Each structure stands twice: as C-alpha cells, then as structure tokens.
Amino acid sequence: MSDRKLAVVVLAAGKGSRMKSDLPKVLHPVAGRPMLGHVLASVATLAPAQCVVVVAPGMADVEAAAAPARCAVQSKPLGTGHAVAAARDALAPLLTEGGAELLVVFGDCPLMTSDTLQRLVAARRPAGAPEIVGLAFRPADPAAYGRVIVDEAGCIEKIVEFADADSAQRQIDLCNAGIVIGDAARLFALIERLGSHNAQGEYYLTDIFSLAHAEGRAAGVVECPAEEVLGVNSRADLALVEALMQQRLRGRAMAAGATLVDPATVWLSADTRLGRDVTVQPSVFFGPGVTVGDRVEIRSFCHLEGAEVGDDVVLGPFARLRPGAKLGRAAHVGNFVEIKNAELGEGAKANHLTYLGDATVGAAANVGAGTITCNYDGFLKHRTSIGAGAFIGSNTALVAPVTVGDGALVAAGSTITEDVPDDALAVGRSAQQNRDGAAARFRAERQAHKAAQPAPGKNKAS
Ligand code: UD1
Ligand code: CA
C-alpha cells in the first residue's frame, strides 16, 4: 500500500430534472437514508484525507446532509467535468502538497459498495499501474449509459456518451459507471483541457480518457457488478435501486442471525439492527433508527421507527413504535398499541389498544386494554410515570403530568388526574348505582306506549 493521500469528490450538483421533484435528487431516500448518505458512508471506509461534495447554488439542504464533508458550489450545471473542476479550490492545500490521488464518485449511485471502491484504489497500487482507472459494468440493458471503448491492450481508449454514440458504439455492452480514480494533479490538468463540443454541449468528465489515450498514456478499467452502479435518474430507477437495497439489507439481517419468515415483505432501513434469533413475521416496516435485541419476536404488521427493543421482547401483531420508544427486556407490546417517547421496563406489558406517549412504565407493570396517556394539553406535552408492578385497569385515561406509584392499582375506566401513591388503589370514575327492578319497569312502560300507537302503514288501502 502506498501512503498517498486520497481526495474524494462527490458530484451532486445535477438538477435531477427527470425526477420531477422539488427535492434535490441526491436527497431522495433509499432505505430511509438520502442517496448521498449511502455514497458518503461507502467513501468513508477509504478514510480519505478530504471529501468534497459538489452542489448547485441554493442547495443548502444538500450541504446540510453532506456535513461534515465540505461542499463546493458549481455555478452552472455544465457537465461532470465542469463539476469536478468546481472542487479544485477546496482541494488546493492537498494539491499543492503534491502526490495526492483523486477519486470521483457520483452522488446518485447509492448501491456502490466500499469493496468496489477499495478494488479501484488497489488497481493503482502496483508499480507501473495506470495513472487513471475508470469503473465499468455490463448491465442487462445498457440503455443510455456512456459506452467504454477499450483498445487491444484492454486499456480505455475513450468513453462515448450515449447521445454522441453511433449505432455500432451503442451495441457495446461495457458501460461507464462514472467513477474515476487517478493522480489528482494529472486529472485536474486533463479536466482543464476539456471542451464542450458534443451533443449535450457539456464538459464531460469522460473525455479525459480520450485526451490521455491521445498522449499514449493508457487508462485502466475495473469492472463491478451492474447493480452497484445503477444511477438514479428517475422515480422508476429509484424504485429499482430501493428493491435491490432491500434485498441486500435482508440478506445481511439473515446472515446476522435473524429469521425473516417472508423476506420480500419486510422493509428495512439502512441502519436497522436486528439481533440473533430475532423472528420477523411477514409484513413488518422498520423505519430509520431501530435497534432490536436478541430472541425478539416481531409479529406481522408492526411499524417501527427510532425505537430500541430489548432482548426477548414480543411485539405485535399491529404494534406501532414511534421515535423514543424503548422496550426493556421481555416486555410485551400487543395489537393496536402505539408507543412514542416512552420507556417500558423489564417484563412490562401493554397488550391491547393503548397509547403510551411521553411516559415511563416500570418493570413488570401491566397496562390494561384501552389505556391512554393524555400527554398533550393543546400547547405542551407532559409526562406520565407508571411505577414498577403497577396495574392500570382497562380504559384508563392518565392525564399528564401524573404519576402512578409502584405497586399501585388503578380501577378500570378511571380518569386519573392526581398522582397515585405507591400501593394505593385509585378509582377515578363516578360511582355505580344499581336501581332494583328499574330495567323491568322501563321495558313495561315502553311496551305499553308502543301498544297505544297505531301500527304504521297497517290500515292503508291495498
Ligand atoms: C454519467 C456519465 C455516463 C455514465 C453515467 C453513469 C458523463 C459525461 N457521463 O451520465 O458516461 O454512464 O453517468 O451513471 O460523465 N453532475 C454535476 N454537475 C453537472 C452534471 C452532473 O454535479 O453539471 C452530477 C450529478 O448530480 C450526478 C452525476 O454528476 O450525481 C452524474 O450526472 P448525470 O447527469 O446523472 O450523468 P449521466 O447522464 O447519468
Ligand atoms: Ca446519472
């Protein structure tokens, strides 16, 4: 390995007009994370000395998503070559040091793996390795990708954009992934010489290959699986990339010891973490920020995001965990239970038709069916605290802020507005009255009244 410093430029200034969206293309999420985030995560595994993301003017949201990577602004979308040139000033200190390497990647290729990037870096390591190496792939349908033309020695002679290719060139199935690595000073020198006399009137980064070849300096090519470099240009591409990413994530979850009973129906986020011997039944959604411990059973139709699920928990069917939900070991959360910003202690149970928001539930507490924490007064959110071993009877409204002590009992149907001391029984409902014989008297009265009325429609002439 050489100790050359690596600079990375991520291109993300394209309009993405084929997405027909107000959101910049690279911010469209795949597996719950912006495409740019996937690319930056792969790049980070190379530990580059510097990473610069090229954005268009007014893309503050992309700049925020790129942080802590620096951004450079490409004033006009004049092509991929022009975009790399826009990063030059930001890289100036590294370039003056000399000997740095430059890797250019696209922000719209979220399936790119760090393995492939590492192979690309490695291709420049041997003595006498080419000064530029391009990444190529052979997709089932080469569509509108740039075509890579190699010479007899297997070196890149040129890359022809689809719009500029003749019909013979369009028959070539070796396509340009757009990712390039090379000596930084050399790449910038070639980029300075790019012209824009082509079908799209753009400064194509791809033209550096024909410039280098004309000088007799061969460029190398590394091939990678087609699915890694699918560029997202449209919503249909986005859906395809999402499907492939889901397959990858499901494969990883299963390899790590989770059973997905029907993998195709489980949707995972890029950061979903499932422990060993987790079983996920069909049709479960994991939004961003979910961590699941070992031996957890997640039954069908659960929806989780921003949640931490402890070991041995049983969840669902039809449970919803929203951000800040934290379930302790062996907690049980059943059907139609919604939990937000609330912690359940070890072995606590909320099994039916319940909303727990901004709450703490102690170990082994039992939250009865239909319990609601009334956490919002129209202006502010307030907390509910339920002690260890407490029992909340069915259909209880806990009006926050309120505390139910350890071991306390709340009678079913209560509306609790005052704190309940430890081990107390709280009854917060109107007292029941039984009036002997009243139901029978009521029926008799109604029947007498009915008999006195003329039967409707009976006496009409037929
Ligand atoms: C590019 C390649 C093509 C390759 C394909 C792979 C060129 C000229 N063409 O075509 O050979 O097969 O990718 O996906 O490089 N961008 C900017 N500024 C610009 C233009 C583009 O930052 O002025 C960024 C875009 O945001 C995007 C990337 O560069 O992340 C690629 O641009 P895009 O317009 O998608 O290029 P393609 O036409 O797909
Ligand atoms: Ca593209």
Short mmCIF file of C-alpha atoms and ligand atoms in Angstrom, two decimals:
data_model
loop_
_atom_site.label_atom_id
_atom_site.label_comp_id
_atom_site.label_asym_id
_atom_site.label_seq_id
_atom_site.Cartn_x
_atom_site.Cartn_y
_atom_site.Cartn_z
CA MET A 1 0.00 0.00 0.00
CA SER A 2 1.17 3.49 -0.70
CA ASP A 3 0.65 6.31 1.72
CA ARG A 4 -0.62 8.71 -0.92
CA LYS A 5 -3.31 10.99 0.35
CA LEU A 6 -6.74 10.44 -1.11
CA ALA A 7 -9.15 13.21 -2.02
CA VAL A 8 -12.73 12.31 -2.92
CA VAL A 9 -15.10 14.44 -4.96
CA VAL A 10 -18.78 13.50 -4.87
CA LEU A 11 -20.82 15.00 -7.69
CA ALA A 12 -24.26 16.09 -6.59
CA ALA A 13 -24.99 19.30 -8.46
CA GLY A 14 -27.09 17.81 -11.23
CA LYS A 15 -30.63 19.13 -11.49
CA GLY A 16 -32.08 15.66 -11.48
CA SER A 17 -34.80 17.04 -13.72
CA ARG A 18 -36.02 13.57 -14.69
CA MET A 19 -37.06 13.03 -11.05
CA LYS A 20 -39.70 15.80 -11.46
CA SER A 21 -39.17 16.77 -7.84
CA ASP A 22 -38.66 19.81 -5.64
CA LEU A 23 -36.21 17.74 -3.59
CA PRO A 24 -32.63 17.60 -4.94
CA LYS A 25 -32.05 14.18 -6.47
CA VAL A 26 -29.35 13.03 -4.05
CA LEU A 27 -31.63 13.69 -1.08
CA HIS A 28 -34.24 11.20 -2.22
CA PRO A 29 -34.08 8.40 0.35
CA VAL A 30 -33.19 4.78 -0.29
CA ALA A 31 -33.77 2.50 2.70
CA GLY A 32 -34.59 5.56 4.79
CA ARG A 33 -31.31 7.37 4.11
CA PRO A 34 -30.62 10.02 1.44
CA MET A 35 -28.76 8.59 -1.55
CA LEU A 36 -25.90 10.95 -0.76
CA GLY A 37 -25.63 9.43 2.73
CA HIS A 38 -25.09 5.96 1.26
CA VAL A 39 -22.37 7.25 -1.04
CA LEU A 40 -20.62 9.14 1.78
CA ALA A 41 -20.76 6.04 4.01
CA SER A 42 -19.03 3.91 1.35
CA VAL A 43 -16.47 6.63 0.72
CA ALA A 44 -15.74 6.98 4.46
CA THR A 45 -14.42 3.40 4.57
CA LEU A 46 -11.48 4.61 2.42
CA ALA A 47 -10.56 7.13 5.15
CA PRO A 48 -9.90 9.92 2.63
CA ALA A 49 -7.77 12.92 3.62
CA GLN A 50 -10.54 15.13 2.25
CA CYS A 51 -14.01 14.74 0.78
CA VAL A 52 -15.75 17.49 -1.17
CA VAL A 53 -19.35 17.35 -2.33
CA VAL A 54 -20.13 19.43 -5.40
CA VAL A 55 -23.56 21.07 -5.18
CA ALA A 56 -25.52 23.59 -7.21
CA PRO A 57 -26.24 27.12 -5.94
CA GLY A 58 -29.04 27.20 -3.37
CA MET A 59 -28.67 23.58 -2.27
CA ALA A 60 -28.38 24.36 1.44
CA ASP A 61 -30.26 21.17 2.28
CA VAL A 62 -27.72 19.06 0.37
CA GLU A 63 -24.89 20.91 2.15
CA ALA A 64 -26.50 20.10 5.49
CA ALA A 65 -26.85 16.43 4.53
CA ALA A 66 -23.21 16.34 3.37
CA ALA A 67 -21.77 17.69 6.66
CA PRO A 68 -19.09 17.24 7.93
CA ALA A 69 -17.88 16.87 4.32
CA ARG A 70 -17.14 20.23 2.73
CA CYS A 71 -19.17 21.42 -0.22
CA ALA A 72 -18.12 23.30 -3.33
CA VAL A 73 -20.64 25.11 -5.48
CA GLN A 74 -20.76 24.52 -9.23
CA SER A 75 -22.17 27.80 -10.54
CA LYS A 76 -23.87 26.24 -13.59
CA PRO A 77 -24.62 22.60 -14.49
CA LEU A 78 -22.17 22.44 -17.39
CA GLY A 79 -21.34 18.76 -17.07
CA THR A 80 -19.49 16.25 -14.92
CA GLY A 81 -16.03 17.53 -15.94
CA HIS A 82 -17.01 21.09 -15.09
CA ALA A 83 -18.39 19.85 -11.75
CA VAL A 84 -15.08 18.21 -10.73
CA ALA A 85 -13.26 21.46 -11.63
CA ALA A 86 -15.53 23.26 -9.16
CA ALA A 87 -13.99 21.24 -6.31
CA ARG A 88 -10.45 22.30 -7.16
CA ASP A 89 -10.22 25.31 -4.82
CA ALA A 90 -11.48 23.30 -1.88
CA LEU A 91 -8.73 20.74 -2.52
CA ALA A 92 -5.99 23.31 -3.11
CA PRO A 93 -3.94 22.56 0.05
CA LEU A 94 -3.85 18.84 -0.75
CA LEU A 95 -2.97 19.53 -4.40
CA THR A 96 -0.05 21.81 -3.54
CA GLU A 97 1.37 19.13 -1.26
CA GLY A 98 1.67 17.02 -4.41
CA GLY A 99 1.28 13.29 -4.97
CA ALA A 100 -2.36 13.15 -3.91
CA GLU A 101 -4.88 10.82 -5.52
CA LEU A 102 -8.34 11.88 -6.58
CA LEU A 103 -11.43 9.67 -6.63
CA VAL A 104 -14.57 10.99 -8.32
CA VAL A 105 -17.89 9.35 -7.43
CA PHE A 106 -21.50 10.20 -8.23
CA GLY A 107 -23.99 11.13 -5.55
CA ASP A 108 -26.75 9.29 -7.39
CA CYS A 109 -25.27 5.77 -7.14
CA PRO A 110 -26.29 4.65 -3.64
CA LEU A 111 -25.62 0.93 -4.17
CA MET A 112 -21.89 1.47 -4.64
CA THR A 113 -20.06 -0.74 -2.12
CA SER A 114 -16.87 0.03 -0.26
CA ASP A 115 -15.46 -3.27 -1.63
CA THR A 116 -15.63 -1.96 -5.16
CA LEU A 117 -14.14 1.39 -4.17
CA GLN A 118 -11.32 -0.45 -2.46
CA ARG A 119 -10.68 -2.54 -5.61
CA LEU A 120 -10.48 0.69 -7.57
CA VAL A 121 -7.95 2.17 -5.17
CA ALA A 122 -5.98 -1.10 -5.25
CA ALA A 123 -5.83 -1.02 -9.06
CA ARG A 124 -3.50 1.96 -8.84
CA ARG A 125 -1.17 0.40 -6.29
CA PRO A 126 1.19 -1.86 -8.29
CA ALA A 127 4.31 -0.26 -9.74
CA GLY A 128 3.56 0.83 -13.29
CA ALA A 129 -0.20 0.89 -12.69
CA PRO A 130 -2.16 3.23 -14.97
CA GLU A 131 -2.39 6.86 -13.86
CA ILE A 132 -6.17 6.81 -14.34
CA VAL A 133 -8.57 3.94 -13.72
CA GLY A 134 -12.25 4.04 -14.65
CA LEU A 135 -15.02 1.85 -13.28
CA ALA A 136 -17.20 -0.02 -15.77
CA PHE A 137 -20.04 -2.53 -15.71
CA ARG A 138 -22.16 -4.64 -18.04
CA PRO A 139 -25.85 -4.05 -17.34
CA ALA A 140 -28.57 -6.27 -18.79
CA ASP A 141 -29.87 -3.18 -20.56
CA PRO A 142 -27.09 -0.68 -21.35
CA ALA A 143 -29.80 1.93 -22.03
CA ALA A 144 -28.41 5.46 -22.11
CA TYR A 145 -25.16 4.85 -20.23
CA GLY A 146 -21.87 6.06 -21.70
CA ARG A 147 -20.09 3.25 -23.61
CA VAL A 148 -16.49 2.32 -22.77
CA ILE A 149 -14.27 1.61 -25.75
CA VAL A 150 -11.14 -0.38 -24.94
CA ASP A 151 -8.07 -0.98 -27.11
CA GLU A 152 -6.38 -4.33 -27.81
CA ALA A 153 -4.36 -3.95 -24.59
CA GLY A 154 -7.56 -3.71 -22.59
CA CYS A 155 -7.00 -0.04 -21.81
CA ILE A 156 -9.70 2.61 -22.13
CA GLU A 157 -9.41 4.34 -25.47
CA LYS A 158 -12.39 6.58 -24.95
CA ILE A 159 -15.85 6.82 -23.43
CA VAL A 160 -18.66 7.84 -25.71
CA GLU A 161 -21.81 9.28 -24.20
CA PHE A 162 -24.99 7.63 -25.46
CA ALA A 163 -26.16 10.90 -27.05
CA ASP A 164 -22.94 11.06 -29.06
CA ALA A 165 -22.60 7.37 -29.88
CA ASP A 166 -23.19 5.91 -33.33
CA SER A 167 -25.22 2.74 -33.74
CA ALA A 168 -22.15 0.48 -33.69
CA GLN A 169 -20.94 2.08 -30.44
CA ARG A 170 -24.40 1.67 -28.94
CA GLN A 171 -24.02 -2.11 -29.43
CA ILE A 172 -21.15 -2.13 -26.90
CA ASP A 173 -22.28 -3.51 -23.55
CA LEU A 174 -19.38 -2.22 -21.43
CA CYS A 175 -20.76 0.88 -19.73
CA ASN A 176 -19.23 3.73 -17.80
CA ALA A 177 -20.10 3.83 -14.12
CA GLY A 178 -18.81 7.39 -13.92
CA ILE A 179 -16.37 6.62 -11.11
CA VAL A 180 -12.76 7.52 -11.78
CA ILE A 181 -9.55 7.42 -9.76
CA GLY A 182 -6.22 8.91 -10.72
CA ASP A 183 -3.33 11.10 -9.83
CA ALA A 184 -5.01 14.31 -8.68
CA ALA A 185 -2.74 16.80 -10.43
CA ARG A 186 -2.91 14.81 -13.66
CA LEU A 187 -6.70 14.57 -13.54
CA PHE A 188 -7.12 18.30 -13.00
CA ALA A 189 -4.67 19.01 -15.85
CA LEU A 190 -6.79 16.87 -18.17
CA ILE A 191 -10.04 18.42 -16.93
CA GLU A 192 -8.71 21.89 -17.76
CA ARG A 193 -8.42 20.82 -21.38
CA LEU A 194 -12.00 19.54 -21.75
CA GLY A 195 -14.19 21.05 -24.44
CA SER A 196 -17.95 21.02 -24.81
CA HIS A 197 -18.39 20.22 -28.50
CA ASN A 198 -20.82 17.36 -28.06
CA ALA A 199 -24.49 16.54 -28.31
CA GLN A 200 -25.27 17.99 -24.88
CA GLY A 201 -22.89 20.98 -25.00
CA GLU A 202 -21.37 19.85 -21.69
CA TYR A 203 -17.88 19.40 -20.29
CA TYR A 204 -17.87 15.62 -19.98
CA LEU A 205 -15.53 14.14 -17.37
CA THR A 206 -15.46 11.06 -19.59
CA ASP A 207 -13.48 12.92 -22.26
CA ILE A 208 -10.34 12.79 -20.10
CA PHE A 209 -9.88 9.21 -21.31
CA SER A 210 -9.53 10.09 -24.99
CA LEU A 211 -7.24 13.01 -24.09
CA ALA A 212 -4.96 10.68 -22.10
CA HIS A 213 -5.06 7.99 -24.80
CA ALA A 214 -4.06 10.53 -27.48
CA GLU A 215 -0.91 11.14 -25.45
CA GLY A 216 -0.22 7.42 -25.36
CA ARG A 217 -0.99 7.19 -21.65
CA ALA A 218 -3.18 4.20 -21.04
CA ALA A 219 -6.07 4.27 -18.61
CA GLY A 220 -7.09 1.12 -16.79
CA VAL A 221 -10.56 -0.29 -16.26
CA VAL A 222 -12.05 -2.14 -13.31
CA GLU A 223 -15.39 -3.90 -13.71
CA CYS A 224 -18.00 -4.20 -10.99
CA PRO A 225 -21.44 -5.84 -10.69
CA ALA A 226 -24.00 -3.84 -12.62
CA GLU A 227 -26.36 -3.46 -9.67
CA GLU A 228 -23.83 -1.44 -7.69
CA VAL A 229 -23.61 1.42 -10.10
CA LEU A 230 -27.18 1.83 -11.21
CA GLY A 231 -27.51 5.60 -11.44
CA VAL A 232 -30.83 7.00 -10.24
CA ASN A 233 -32.22 9.37 -12.83
CA SER A 234 -35.95 8.80 -12.48
CA ARG A 235 -38.52 7.61 -9.96
CA ALA A 236 -38.53 4.24 -11.70
CA ASP A 237 -34.76 3.97 -11.18
CA LEU A 238 -35.28 4.97 -7.54
CA ALA A 239 -37.76 2.12 -7.06
CA LEU A 240 -35.38 -0.37 -8.69
CA VAL A 241 -32.47 0.75 -6.51
CA GLU A 242 -34.68 0.58 -3.42
CA ALA A 243 -35.67 -3.00 -4.26
CA LEU A 244 -32.03 -4.03 -4.71
CA MET A 245 -31.01 -2.27 -1.49
CA GLN A 246 -33.81 -4.06 0.38
CA GLN A 247 -32.58 -7.41 -0.93
CA ARG A 248 -29.09 -6.58 0.26
CA LEU A 249 -30.27 -5.47 3.72
CA ARG A 250 -32.49 -8.52 4.17
CA GLY A 251 -29.59 -10.77 3.20
CA ARG A 252 -27.41 -9.06 5.82
CA ALA A 253 -30.05 -9.34 8.54
CA MET A 254 -30.47 -13.06 7.86
CA ALA A 255 -26.71 -13.60 7.72
CA ALA A 256 -26.50 -11.97 11.17
CA GLY A 257 -28.97 -14.49 12.61
CA ALA A 258 -32.47 -13.08 12.13
CA THR A 259 -35.27 -15.17 10.63
CA LEU A 260 -37.37 -13.24 8.12
CA VAL A 261 -40.31 -15.55 7.54
CA ASP A 262 -41.23 -13.84 4.26
CA PRO A 263 -38.25 -11.61 3.45
CA ALA A 264 -39.84 -9.87 0.49
CA THR A 265 -42.47 -8.29 2.74
CA VAL A 266 -40.09 -6.93 5.37
CA TRP A 267 -38.89 -3.38 4.71
CA LEU A 268 -35.63 -2.39 6.40
CA SER A 269 -33.75 0.88 6.83
CA ALA A 270 -30.04 1.14 6.12
CA ASP A 271 -29.35 1.40 9.86
CA THR A 272 -31.77 -1.29 11.12
CA ARG A 273 -30.01 -3.60 13.58
CA LEU A 274 -31.57 -6.98 14.35
CA GLY A 275 -30.03 -9.28 16.96
CA ARG A 276 -29.58 -13.05 16.92
CA ASP A 277 -32.60 -15.32 16.81
CA VAL A 278 -34.96 -12.49 16.09
CA THR A 279 -38.02 -13.67 14.19
CA VAL A 280 -39.81 -11.22 11.96
CA GLN A 281 -43.17 -12.37 10.67
CA PRO A 282 -44.45 -11.18 7.25
CA SER A 283 -45.23 -7.50 6.57
CA VAL A 284 -43.17 -5.50 9.04
CA PHE A 285 -41.77 -2.00 8.45
CA PHE A 286 -38.53 -0.79 10.03
CA GLY A 287 -38.06 2.97 9.63
CA PRO A 288 -34.74 4.66 10.45
CA GLY A 289 -33.10 4.27 13.85
CA VAL A 290 -34.35 0.88 15.01
CA THR A 291 -32.26 -1.48 17.14
CA VAL A 292 -33.63 -4.88 18.13
CA GLY A 293 -32.01 -7.16 20.71
CA ASP A 294 -31.74 -10.96 20.69
CA ARG A 295 -34.60 -13.51 20.65
CA VAL A 296 -37.23 -10.89 19.88
CA GLU A 297 -40.43 -11.93 18.14
CA ILE A 298 -41.95 -9.29 15.88
CA ARG A 299 -45.34 -10.36 14.63
CA SER A 300 -46.99 -9.24 11.42
CA PHE A 301 -47.95 -5.66 10.57
CA CYS A 302 -45.73 -3.84 13.05
CA HIS A 303 -44.38 -0.38 12.18
CA LEU A 304 -41.21 0.73 13.99
CA GLU A 305 -39.04 3.84 13.77
CA GLY A 306 -36.48 5.39 16.11
CA ALA A 307 -37.05 2.59 18.61
CA GLU A 308 -34.90 0.41 20.84
CA VAL A 309 -36.25 -3.08 21.50
CA GLY A 310 -34.60 -5.12 24.26
CA ASP A 311 -33.88 -8.85 24.31
CA ASP A 312 -36.77 -11.33 24.50
CA VAL A 313 -39.47 -8.78 23.68
CA VAL A 314 -42.69 -9.91 22.00
CA LEU A 315 -44.14 -7.26 19.71
CA GLY A 316 -47.40 -7.10 17.78
CA PRO A 317 -49.16 -8.04 15.66
CA PHE A 318 -50.13 -4.48 14.64
CA ALA A 319 -47.90 -2.60 17.09
CA ARG A 320 -46.50 0.83 16.35
CA LEU A 321 -43.24 2.04 17.90
CA ARG A 322 -42.51 5.69 17.22
CA PRO A 323 -39.29 7.63 17.92
CA GLY A 324 -38.10 7.36 21.51
CA ALA A 325 -39.86 4.08 22.20
CA LYS A 326 -37.63 1.92 24.38
CA LEU A 327 -38.74 -1.55 25.40
CA GLY A 328 -36.93 -3.30 28.24
CA ARG A 329 -36.08 -6.99 28.29
CA ALA A 330 -39.03 -9.34 27.86
CA ALA A 331 -41.59 -6.55 27.58
CA HIS A 332 -44.79 -7.44 25.71
CA VAL A 333 -46.47 -4.98 23.40
CA GLY A 334 -49.55 -6.24 21.62
CA ASN A 335 -52.04 -5.28 18.95
CA PHE A 336 -53.02 -1.69 18.26
CA VAL A 337 -50.60 -0.32 20.82
CA GLU A 338 -48.78 2.91 19.92
CA ILE A 339 -45.69 3.93 21.88
CA LYS A 340 -43.90 7.27 21.46
CA ASN A 341 -41.04 8.69 23.51
CA ALA A 342 -41.80 6.20 26.24
CA GLU A 343 -39.87 3.55 28.11
CA LEU A 344 -41.21 0.18 29.22
CA GLY A 345 -39.28 -1.56 31.97
CA GLU A 346 -38.31 -5.22 32.03
CA GLY A 347 -41.30 -7.52 31.67
CA ALA A 348 -43.82 -4.67 31.42
CA LYS A 349 -46.94 -5.39 29.38
CA ALA A 350 -49.20 -3.27 27.21
CA ASN A 351 -51.04 -5.81 25.18
CA HIS A 352 -54.14 -4.20 23.68
CA LEU A 353 -55.40 -0.91 22.20
CA THR A 354 -53.21 1.54 24.07
CA TYR A 355 -51.38 4.85 23.55
CA LEU A 356 -48.29 5.46 25.68
CA GLY A 357 -46.71 8.83 24.83
CA ASP A 358 -44.07 10.67 26.88
CA ALA A 359 -44.25 8.02 29.56
CA THR A 360 -42.18 5.77 31.77
CA VAL A 361 -43.57 2.37 32.68
CA GLY A 362 -41.82 0.47 35.46
CA ALA A 363 -40.70 -3.15 35.39
CA ALA A 364 -43.47 -5.76 35.38
CA ALA A 365 -46.22 -3.12 35.26
CA ASN A 366 -49.40 -4.16 33.45
CA VAL A 367 -51.11 -1.58 31.29
CA GLY A 368 -54.68 -2.67 30.62
CA ALA A 369 -56.55 -2.60 27.33
CA GLY A 370 -57.54 0.83 26.13
CA THR A 371 -55.23 2.80 28.42
CA ILE A 372 -54.40 6.26 27.11
CA THR A 373 -51.75 8.66 28.34
CA CYS A 374 -53.27 12.11 27.71
CA ASN A 375 -49.90 13.73 27.10
CA TYR A 376 -50.90 16.86 25.18
CA ASP A 377 -52.94 19.75 26.53
CA GLY A 378 -53.13 21.55 23.19
CA PHE A 379 -49.98 23.53 23.94
CA LEU A 380 -47.43 21.38 25.76
CA LYS A 381 -46.55 17.71 26.16
CA HIS A 382 -46.42 16.27 29.68
CA ARG A 383 -45.06 13.04 31.12
CA THR A 384 -46.79 10.11 32.72
CA SER A 385 -44.93 7.86 35.11
CA ILE A 386 -46.20 4.39 35.99
CA GLY A 387 -44.36 2.62 38.79
CA ALA A 388 -42.89 -0.87 38.86
CA GLY A 389 -45.50 -3.58 39.30
CA ALA A 390 -48.40 -1.13 38.92
CA PHE A 391 -51.66 -2.36 37.38
CA ILE A 392 -53.61 0.03 35.19
CA GLY A 393 -57.18 -1.16 34.67
CA SER A 394 -58.71 -1.20 31.21
CA ASN A 395 -59.92 2.02 29.60
CA THR A 396 -57.99 4.32 31.90
CA ALA A 397 -57.12 7.88 30.89
CA LEU A 398 -53.92 9.09 32.56
CA VAL A 399 -53.97 12.88 32.33
CA ALA A 400 -50.35 14.04 32.33
CA PRO A 401 -48.39 15.24 34.16
CA VAL A 402 -49.25 12.41 36.51
CA THR A 403 -47.51 9.66 38.45
CA VAL A 404 -48.86 6.25 39.45
CA GLY A 405 -46.72 4.79 42.22
CA ASP A 406 -45.05 1.39 42.44
CA GLY A 407 -47.47 -1.43 43.02
CA ALA A 408 -50.49 0.86 42.72
CA LEU A 409 -53.80 -0.31 41.25
CA VAL A 410 -55.97 1.86 39.04
CA ALA A 411 -59.58 0.78 38.63
CA ALA A 412 -60.83 0.17 35.11
CA GLY A 413 -62.44 3.14 33.43
CA SER A 414 -60.67 5.69 35.62
CA THR A 415 -59.64 9.16 34.59
CA ILE A 416 -56.54 9.81 36.67
CA THR A 417 -55.64 13.46 37.16
CA GLU A 418 -53.96 13.25 40.59
CA ASP A 419 -50.83 11.28 41.50
CA VAL A 420 -51.48 7.81 42.93
CA PRO A 421 -49.24 6.80 45.89
CA ASP A 422 -47.32 3.52 45.94
CA ASP A 423 -49.57 0.51 46.64
CA ALA A 424 -52.75 2.62 46.64
CA LEU A 425 -55.96 1.77 44.76
CA ALA A 426 -57.21 4.69 42.69
CA VAL A 427 -60.81 4.79 41.50
CA GLY A 428 -61.36 7.78 39.28
CA ARG A 429 -64.86 7.27 37.93
CA SER A 430 -68.40 8.05 39.07
CA ALA A 431 -69.81 5.54 41.50
CA GLN A 432 -72.14 2.92 40.09
CA GLN A 433 -75.79 2.86 41.20
CA ASN A 434 -77.99 -0.23 40.87
CA ARG A 435 -81.75 0.55 40.93
CA ASP A 436 -83.63 -2.64 41.67
CA GLY A 437 -86.32 -3.53 39.11
CA ALA A 438 -85.76 -0.33 37.11
CA ALA A 439 -84.97 -2.14 33.86
CA ALA A 440 -88.14 -4.22 34.02
CA ARG A 441 -90.24 -1.12 34.77
CA PHE A 442 -88.63 0.69 31.86
CA ARG A 443 -89.45 -2.15 29.43
CA ALA A 444 -93.04 -2.39 30.63
CA GLU A 445 -93.55 1.36 30.14
CA ARG A 446 -92.10 1.25 26.62
CA GLN A 447 -94.23 -1.71 25.61
CA ALA A 448 -97.40 -0.04 26.86
CA HIS A 449 -96.55 3.11 24.95
CA LYS A 450 -95.89 1.14 21.76
CA ALA A 451 -99.21 -0.75 22.00
CA ALA A 452 -101.10 2.58 22.25
CA GLN A 453 -99.65 3.82 18.92
CA PRO A 454 -101.41 2.96 15.59
CA ALA A 455 -99.24 0.49 13.72
CA PRO A 456 -97.64 2.42 10.83
CA GLY A 457 -98.88 1.53 7.30
CA LYS A 458 -101.20 -1.25 8.55
CA ASN A 459 -104.57 0.35 7.62
CA LYS A 460 -103.64 1.60 4.20
CA ALA A 461 -105.91 0.53 1.31
CA SER A 462 -104.20 -2.12 -0.71
C1 UD1 B 1 -22.90 9.92 -16.47
C2 UD1 B 1 -21.72 9.63 -17.39
C3 UD1 B 1 -22.04 8.37 -18.20
C4 UD1 B 1 -22.27 7.21 -17.24
C5 UD1 B 1 -23.37 7.55 -16.23
C6 UD1 B 1 -23.39 6.51 -15.14
C7 UD1 B 1 -20.63 11.72 -18.03
C8 UD1 B 1 -20.50 12.76 -19.06
N1 UD1 B 1 -21.50 10.74 -18.28
O1 UD1 B 1 -24.04 10.18 -17.29
O2 UD1 B 1 -20.94 8.06 -19.06
O3 UD1 B 1 -22.63 6.05 -17.98
O4 UD1 B 1 -23.11 8.81 -15.58
O5 UD1 B 1 -24.42 6.74 -14.24
O6 UD1 B 1 -19.95 11.79 -17.02
N2 UD1 B 1 -23.44 16.38 -12.05
C9 UD1 B 1 -22.99 17.56 -11.52
N3 UD1 B 1 -22.87 18.65 -12.33
C10 UD1 B 1 -23.19 18.61 -13.64
C11 UD1 B 1 -23.66 17.40 -14.18
C12 UD1 B 1 -23.77 16.29 -13.37
O7 UD1 B 1 -22.66 17.64 -10.33
O8 UD1 B 1 -23.05 19.66 -14.31
C13 UD1 B 1 -23.57 15.20 -11.16
C14 UD1 B 1 -24.99 14.73 -11.00
O9 UD1 B 1 -25.59 15.32 -9.85
C15 UD1 B 1 -24.82 13.24 -10.81
C16 UD1 B 1 -23.54 12.92 -11.59
O10 UD1 B 1 -22.88 14.13 -11.75
O11 UD1 B 1 -24.61 12.88 -9.46
C17 UD1 B 1 -23.86 12.30 -12.94
O12 UD1 B 1 -24.60 13.21 -13.72
P1 UD1 B 1 -25.77 12.72 -14.66
O13 UD1 B 1 -26.35 13.91 -15.33
O14 UD1 B 1 -26.68 11.85 -13.92
O15 UD1 B 1 -24.91 11.91 -15.72
P2 UD1 B 1 -25.44 10.80 -16.72
O16 UD1 B 1 -26.08 11.46 -17.87
O17 UD1 B 1 -26.18 9.79 -15.98
CA CA B 2 -26.84 9.61 -13.81
#
